Short mmCIF file of C-alpha atoms in Angstrom, two decimals:
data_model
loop_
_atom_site.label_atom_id
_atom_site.label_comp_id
_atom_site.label_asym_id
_atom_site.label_seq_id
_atom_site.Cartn_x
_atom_site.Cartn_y
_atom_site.Cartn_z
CA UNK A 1 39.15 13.00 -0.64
CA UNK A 2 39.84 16.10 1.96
CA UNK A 3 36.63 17.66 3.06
CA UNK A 4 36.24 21.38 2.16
CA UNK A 5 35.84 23.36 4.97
CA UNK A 6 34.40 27.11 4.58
CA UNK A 7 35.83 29.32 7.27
CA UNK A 8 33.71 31.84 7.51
CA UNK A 9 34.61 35.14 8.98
CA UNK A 10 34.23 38.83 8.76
CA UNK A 11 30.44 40.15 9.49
CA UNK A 12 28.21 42.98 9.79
CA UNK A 13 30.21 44.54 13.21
CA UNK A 14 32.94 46.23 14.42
CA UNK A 15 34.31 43.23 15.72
CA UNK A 16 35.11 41.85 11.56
CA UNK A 17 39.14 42.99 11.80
CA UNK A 18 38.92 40.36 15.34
CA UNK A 19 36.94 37.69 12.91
CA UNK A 20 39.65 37.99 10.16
CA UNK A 21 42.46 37.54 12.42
CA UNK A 22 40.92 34.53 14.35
CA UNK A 23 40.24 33.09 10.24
CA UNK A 24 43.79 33.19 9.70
CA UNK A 25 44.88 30.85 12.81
CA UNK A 26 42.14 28.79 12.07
CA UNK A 27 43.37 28.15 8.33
CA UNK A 28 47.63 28.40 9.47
CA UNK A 29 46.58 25.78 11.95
CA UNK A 30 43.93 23.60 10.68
CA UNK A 31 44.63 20.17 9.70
CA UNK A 32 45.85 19.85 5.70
CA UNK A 33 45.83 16.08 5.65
CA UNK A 34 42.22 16.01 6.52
CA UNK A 35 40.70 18.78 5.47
CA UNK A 36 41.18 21.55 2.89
CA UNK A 37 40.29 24.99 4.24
CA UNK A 38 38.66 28.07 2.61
CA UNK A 39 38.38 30.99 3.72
CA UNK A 40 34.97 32.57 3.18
CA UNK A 41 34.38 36.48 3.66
CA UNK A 42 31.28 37.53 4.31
CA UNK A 43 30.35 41.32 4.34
CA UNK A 44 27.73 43.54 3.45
CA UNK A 45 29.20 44.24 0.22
CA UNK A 46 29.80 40.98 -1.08
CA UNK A 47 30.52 37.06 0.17
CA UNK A 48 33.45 35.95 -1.39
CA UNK A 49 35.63 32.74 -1.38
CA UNK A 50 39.31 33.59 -1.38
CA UNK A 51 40.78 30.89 -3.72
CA UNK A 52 44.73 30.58 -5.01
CA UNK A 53 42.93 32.59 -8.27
CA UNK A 54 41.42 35.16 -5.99
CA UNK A 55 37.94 36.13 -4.92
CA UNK A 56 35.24 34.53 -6.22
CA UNK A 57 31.86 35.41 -5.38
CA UNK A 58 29.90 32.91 -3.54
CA UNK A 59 26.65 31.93 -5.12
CA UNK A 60 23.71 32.69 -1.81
CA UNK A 61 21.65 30.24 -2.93
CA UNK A 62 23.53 27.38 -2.37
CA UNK A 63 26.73 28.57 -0.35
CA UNK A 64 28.58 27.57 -3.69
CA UNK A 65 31.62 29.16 -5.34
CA UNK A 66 33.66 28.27 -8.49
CA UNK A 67 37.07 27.34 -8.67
CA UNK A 68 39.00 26.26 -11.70
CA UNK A 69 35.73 25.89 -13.60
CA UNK A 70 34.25 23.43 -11.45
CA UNK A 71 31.14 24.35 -8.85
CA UNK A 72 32.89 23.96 -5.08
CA UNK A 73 30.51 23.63 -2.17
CA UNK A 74 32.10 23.22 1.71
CA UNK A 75 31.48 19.85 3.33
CA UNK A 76 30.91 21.96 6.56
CA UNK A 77 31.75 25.85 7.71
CA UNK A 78 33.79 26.74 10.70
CA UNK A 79 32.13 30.07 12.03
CA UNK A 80 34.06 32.61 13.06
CA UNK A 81 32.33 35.48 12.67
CA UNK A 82 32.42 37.48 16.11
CA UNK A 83 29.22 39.19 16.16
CA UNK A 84 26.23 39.88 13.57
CA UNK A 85 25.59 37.32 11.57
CA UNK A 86 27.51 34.88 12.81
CA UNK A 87 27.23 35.07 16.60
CA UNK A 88 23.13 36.52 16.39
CA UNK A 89 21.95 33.09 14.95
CA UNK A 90 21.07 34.64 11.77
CA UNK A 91 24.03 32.68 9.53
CA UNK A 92 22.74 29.23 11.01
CA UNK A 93 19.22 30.14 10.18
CA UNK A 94 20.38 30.08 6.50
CA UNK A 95 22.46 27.24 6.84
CA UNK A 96 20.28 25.64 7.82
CA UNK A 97 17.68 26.03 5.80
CA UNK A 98 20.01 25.11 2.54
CA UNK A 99 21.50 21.66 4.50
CA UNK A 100 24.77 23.41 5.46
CA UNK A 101 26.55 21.71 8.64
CA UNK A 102 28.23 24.22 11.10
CA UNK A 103 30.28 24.29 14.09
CA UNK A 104 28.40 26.32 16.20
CA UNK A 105 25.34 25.81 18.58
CA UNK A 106 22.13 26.70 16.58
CA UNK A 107 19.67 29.43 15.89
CA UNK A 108 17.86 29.38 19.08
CA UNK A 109 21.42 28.79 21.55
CA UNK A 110 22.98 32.10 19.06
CA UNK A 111 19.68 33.91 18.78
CA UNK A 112 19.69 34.10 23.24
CA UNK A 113 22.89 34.56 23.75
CA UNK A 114 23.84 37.06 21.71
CA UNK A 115 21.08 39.15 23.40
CA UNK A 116 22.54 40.12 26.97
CA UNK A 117 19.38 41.06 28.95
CA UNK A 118 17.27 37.80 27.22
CA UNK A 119 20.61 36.07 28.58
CA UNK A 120 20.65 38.17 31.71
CA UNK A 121 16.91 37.23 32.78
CA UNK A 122 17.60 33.44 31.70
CA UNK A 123 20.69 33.00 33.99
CA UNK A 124 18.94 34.40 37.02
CA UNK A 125 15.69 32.01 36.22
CA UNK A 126 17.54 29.32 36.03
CA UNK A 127 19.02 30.00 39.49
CA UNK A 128 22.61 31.49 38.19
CA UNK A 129 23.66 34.93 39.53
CA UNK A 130 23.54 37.63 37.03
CA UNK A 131 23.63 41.93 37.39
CA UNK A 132 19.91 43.03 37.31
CA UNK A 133 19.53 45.57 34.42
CA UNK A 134 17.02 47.26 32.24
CA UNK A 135 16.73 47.89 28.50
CA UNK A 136 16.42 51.44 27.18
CA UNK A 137 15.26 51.38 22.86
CA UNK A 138 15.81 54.79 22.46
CA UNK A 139 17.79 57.01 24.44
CA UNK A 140 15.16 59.64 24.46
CA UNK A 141 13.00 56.93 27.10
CA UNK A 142 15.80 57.25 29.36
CA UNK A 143 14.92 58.42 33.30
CA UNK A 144 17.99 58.55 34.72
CA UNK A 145 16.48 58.92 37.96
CA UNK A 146 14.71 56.11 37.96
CA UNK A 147 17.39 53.95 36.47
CA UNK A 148 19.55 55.11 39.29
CA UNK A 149 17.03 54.46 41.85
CA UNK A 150 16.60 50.98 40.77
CA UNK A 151 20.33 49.74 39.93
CA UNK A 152 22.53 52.15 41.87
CA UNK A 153 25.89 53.93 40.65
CA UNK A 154 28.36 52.77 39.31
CA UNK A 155 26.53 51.39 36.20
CA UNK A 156 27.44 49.72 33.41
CA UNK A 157 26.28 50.57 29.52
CA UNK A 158 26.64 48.37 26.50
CA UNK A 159 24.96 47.22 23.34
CA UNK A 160 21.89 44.58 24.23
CA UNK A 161 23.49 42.72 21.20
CA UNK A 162 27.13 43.23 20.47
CA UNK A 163 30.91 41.99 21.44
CA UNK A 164 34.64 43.12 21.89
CA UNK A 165 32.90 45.87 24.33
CA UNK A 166 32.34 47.86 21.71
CA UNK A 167 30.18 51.04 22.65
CA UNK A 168 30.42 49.98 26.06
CA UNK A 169 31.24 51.90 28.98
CA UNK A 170 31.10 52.30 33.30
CA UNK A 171 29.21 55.22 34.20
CA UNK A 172 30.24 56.57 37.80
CA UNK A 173 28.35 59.60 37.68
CA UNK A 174 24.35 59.93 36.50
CA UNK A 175 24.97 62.86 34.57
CA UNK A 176 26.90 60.82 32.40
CA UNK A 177 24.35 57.99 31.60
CA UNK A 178 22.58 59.84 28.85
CA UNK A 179 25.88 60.05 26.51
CA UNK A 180 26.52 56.81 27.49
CA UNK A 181 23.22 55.53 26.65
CA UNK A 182 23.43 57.74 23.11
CA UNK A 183 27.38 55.83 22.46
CA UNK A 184 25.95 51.91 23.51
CA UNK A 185 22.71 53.08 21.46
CA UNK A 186 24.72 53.83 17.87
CA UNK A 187 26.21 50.48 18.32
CA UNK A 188 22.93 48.64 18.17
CA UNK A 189 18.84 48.77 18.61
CA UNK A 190 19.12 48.62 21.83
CA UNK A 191 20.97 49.54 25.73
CA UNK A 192 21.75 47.13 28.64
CA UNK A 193 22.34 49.03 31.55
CA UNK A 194 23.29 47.28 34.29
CA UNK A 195 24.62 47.16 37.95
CA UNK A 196 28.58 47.28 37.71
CA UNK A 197 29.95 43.85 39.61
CA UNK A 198 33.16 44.87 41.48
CA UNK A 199 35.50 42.42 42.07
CA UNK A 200 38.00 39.90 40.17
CA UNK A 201 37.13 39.01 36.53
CA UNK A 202 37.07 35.62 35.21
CA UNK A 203 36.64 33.71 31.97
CA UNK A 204 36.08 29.85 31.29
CA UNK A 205 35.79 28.14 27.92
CA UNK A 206 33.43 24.85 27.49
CA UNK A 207 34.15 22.68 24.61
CA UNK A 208 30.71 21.29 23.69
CA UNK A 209 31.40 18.20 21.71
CA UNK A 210 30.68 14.95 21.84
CA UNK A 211 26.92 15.65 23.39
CA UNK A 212 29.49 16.26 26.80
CA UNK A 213 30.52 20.07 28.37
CA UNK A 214 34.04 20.04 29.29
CA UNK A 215 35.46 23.09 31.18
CA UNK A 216 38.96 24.36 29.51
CA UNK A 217 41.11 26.24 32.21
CA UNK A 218 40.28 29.79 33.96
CA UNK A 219 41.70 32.91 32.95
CA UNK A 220 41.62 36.10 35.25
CA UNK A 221 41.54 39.26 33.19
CA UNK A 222 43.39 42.02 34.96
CA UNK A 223 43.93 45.27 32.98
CA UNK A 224 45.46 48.65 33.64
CA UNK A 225 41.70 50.23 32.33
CA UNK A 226 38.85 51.06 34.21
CA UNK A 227 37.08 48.04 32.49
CA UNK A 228 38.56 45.19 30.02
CA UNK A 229 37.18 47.61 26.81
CA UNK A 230 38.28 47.22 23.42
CA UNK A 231 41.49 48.46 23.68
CA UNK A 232 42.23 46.73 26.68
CA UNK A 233 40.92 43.31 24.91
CA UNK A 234 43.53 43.64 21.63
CA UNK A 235 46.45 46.18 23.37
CA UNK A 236 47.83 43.90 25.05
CA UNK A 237 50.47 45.61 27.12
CA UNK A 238 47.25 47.16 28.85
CA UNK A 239 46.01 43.88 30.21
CA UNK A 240 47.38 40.76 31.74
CA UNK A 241 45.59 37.09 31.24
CA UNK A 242 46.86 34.79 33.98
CA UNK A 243 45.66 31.22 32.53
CA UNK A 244 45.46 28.90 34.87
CA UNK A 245 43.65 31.65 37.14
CA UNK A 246 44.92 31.88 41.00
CA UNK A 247 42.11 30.57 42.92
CA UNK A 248 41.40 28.70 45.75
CA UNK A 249 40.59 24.84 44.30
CA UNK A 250 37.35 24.97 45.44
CA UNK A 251 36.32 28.32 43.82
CA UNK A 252 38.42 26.87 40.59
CA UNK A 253 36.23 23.66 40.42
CA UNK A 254 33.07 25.45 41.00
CA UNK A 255 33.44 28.27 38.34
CA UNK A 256 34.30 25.50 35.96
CA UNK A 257 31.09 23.13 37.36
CA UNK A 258 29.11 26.43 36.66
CA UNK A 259 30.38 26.88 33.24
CA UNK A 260 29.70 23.57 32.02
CA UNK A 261 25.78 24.02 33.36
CA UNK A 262 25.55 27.37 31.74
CA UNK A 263 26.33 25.65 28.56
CA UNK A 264 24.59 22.55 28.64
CA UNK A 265 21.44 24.86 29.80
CA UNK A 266 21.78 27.13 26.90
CA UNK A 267 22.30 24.18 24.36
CA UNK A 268 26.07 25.52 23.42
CA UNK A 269 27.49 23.69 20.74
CA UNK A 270 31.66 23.86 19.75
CA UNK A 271 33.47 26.00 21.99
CA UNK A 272 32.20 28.71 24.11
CA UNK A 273 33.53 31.29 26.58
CA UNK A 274 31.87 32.45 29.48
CA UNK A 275 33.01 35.73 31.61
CA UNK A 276 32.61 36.11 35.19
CA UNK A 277 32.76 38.68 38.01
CA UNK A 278 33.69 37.15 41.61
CA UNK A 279 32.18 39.43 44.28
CA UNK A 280 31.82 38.41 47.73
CA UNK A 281 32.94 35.09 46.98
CA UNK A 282 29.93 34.60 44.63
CA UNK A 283 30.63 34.32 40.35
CA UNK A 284 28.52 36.48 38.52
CA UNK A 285 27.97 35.87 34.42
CA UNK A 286 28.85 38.72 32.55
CA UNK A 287 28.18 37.10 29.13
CA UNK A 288 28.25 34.04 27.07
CA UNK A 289 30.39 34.04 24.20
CA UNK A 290 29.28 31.78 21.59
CA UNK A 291 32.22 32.19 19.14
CA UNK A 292 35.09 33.24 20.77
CA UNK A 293 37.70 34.82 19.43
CA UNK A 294 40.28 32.47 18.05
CA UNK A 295 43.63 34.83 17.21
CA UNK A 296 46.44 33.62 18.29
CA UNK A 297 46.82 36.22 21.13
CA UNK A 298 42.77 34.92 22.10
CA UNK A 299 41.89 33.38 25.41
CA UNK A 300 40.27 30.12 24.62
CA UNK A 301 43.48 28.61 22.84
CA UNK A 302 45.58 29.52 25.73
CA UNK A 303 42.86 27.71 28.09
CA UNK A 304 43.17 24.76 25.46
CA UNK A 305 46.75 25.03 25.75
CA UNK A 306 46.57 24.85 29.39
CA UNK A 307 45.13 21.69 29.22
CA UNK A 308 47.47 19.94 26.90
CA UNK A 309 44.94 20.85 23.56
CA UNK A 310 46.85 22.49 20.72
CA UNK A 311 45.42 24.66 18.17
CA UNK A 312 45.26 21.89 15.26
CA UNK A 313 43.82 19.59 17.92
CA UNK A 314 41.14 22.13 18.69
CA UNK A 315 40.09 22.66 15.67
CA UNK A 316 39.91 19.65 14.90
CA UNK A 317 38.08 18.34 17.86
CA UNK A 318 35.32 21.11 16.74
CA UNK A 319 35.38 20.19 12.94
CA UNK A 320 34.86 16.11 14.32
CA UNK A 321 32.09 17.25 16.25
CA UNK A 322 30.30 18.90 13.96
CA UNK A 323 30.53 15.95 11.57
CA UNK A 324 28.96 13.64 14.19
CA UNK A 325 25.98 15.66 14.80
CA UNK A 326 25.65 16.73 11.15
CA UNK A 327 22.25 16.26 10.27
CA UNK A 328 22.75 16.69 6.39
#
């Protein structure tokens, strides 16, 4: 029989429109003589299956749903849920504590990750280079001054926990940290402010099967905005992604050697993207994204691609995985 696979998407964030698109490649695209795909909503409102009768609510103690009278329980989810609480680690906490197998990396790997000055102060322990920042929990703690004094100017404000750049901004100017602070703060519990890297921006994906980190091909970002922002991530006339990036072979090589140890390091399971700044010759990590967006306008399938991986293969590759190291 075809497995059942729950892809799950939506989420607690700004980023759920992203997470709905990315669900609907994954199910045009997924493989119908292995598997048979549902897609899974989950929102603060309700968690619903959507089945050929229409929603059905799932049941939350068991990650069940019914369908044509009979009880219907996925084999394994595909997570797709770009941000809170799929990218946090809080989804894989529950999965796994009712035996449900999942294709991302697990509650610790999501849990660090998804918290950029924990990931920030990890990457620069572990010898990688990283923007020195500081975390502000309320704007009214912030000293500007001092903030300046420490990182400089330009800065750059965003969401400790958070994707898609949302509430994010470059500050040029200290009088106009505290609003930032106040729009990165309403997004979240807590403000990253950090030194703003200059220079060429980067992305790699990893796919993280097989207990091996393979590097996908290197996109440069290049966008018409002052940062790649929201809009500039989903207008796309706004920014250009060059896949395979123009580099020099040895600065290709060791971005991608750096983005494989970055993942193994963190314990990254599936597929993963990791963004870059290249200043002075040195590559900076922005961020680790641990479940990157998978639309079909999204960068990782168009690093697949670049490779000779097609979407079915992909997803495939990370449903297989997930299977193997399943330990249900």
């Amino acid at each position: 029989m075809k497995k059942l696979i729950g892809v799950v998407c939506g989420g607690y964030s700004g980023e759920a429109a992203v997470s709905m698109k990315s669900a609907t490649m994954v199910m045009a695209q997924m493989d119908r003589s292995k598997y048979r795909p549902v897609q899974i909503v989950v929102d603060r409102s309700r968690w619903v299956a959507l089945t050929d009768s229409g929603e059905v609510p799932m049941n939350m103690n068991d990650f069940t749903f019914v369908e044509n009278a009979k009880v219907q329980r996925p084999d394994l989810c595909f997570i797709i849920i770009h941000g809170t609480p799929g990218e946090d680690g809080k989804l894989q906490g529950y999965f796994d504590m009712i035996g449900m197998p999942y294709t991302t990396g697990g509650v610790m790997n999501m849990a660090l990750t998804f918290n950029k000055i924990f990931t920030t102060r990890l990457l620069r322990n572990m010898g990688f280079n990283a923007a020195g920042g500081v975390v502000i929990h309320h704007p009214n703690t912030l000293n500007t001054e001092a903030v300046v004094a420490e990182l400089g100017l330009p800065l750059f404000v965003k969401p400790n926990e958070g994707g898609s750049s949302i509430g994010a901004s470059k500050v040029n100017d200290a009088a106009a940290l505290p609003a930032a602070v106040a729009s990165a703060h309403a997004e979240g519990t807590a403000v990253l402010i950090e030194s703003f890297i200059t220079g060429r921006e980067f992305t790699c994906g990893v796919l993280c099967v097989g207990g091996t980190y393979k590097a996908l091909a290197i996109t440069e970002i290049s966008t018409k905005k002052e940062f790649f922002d929201f809009a500039a991530k989903y207008t796309y006339d706004q920014t250009e992604e060059i896949t395979p990036a123009s580099l020099p072979e040895q600065q290709y090589l060791e971005c991608q050697k750096i983005s494989e140890q970055i993942a193994e390091a963190f314990d990254c399971k599936g597929v993963v993207r990791i963004d870059y700044k290249l200043m002075d010759a040195t590559f900076y990590t922005i961020e680790i994204n641990t479940v990157p967006g998978m639309t079909e306008h999204s960068i990782v399938p168009q690093q697949a691609a670049a490779l000779g991986i097609g979407k079915p293969e992909l997803i495939n590759m990370l449903i297989a995985d997930c299977e193997e190291r399943s330990i249900y």
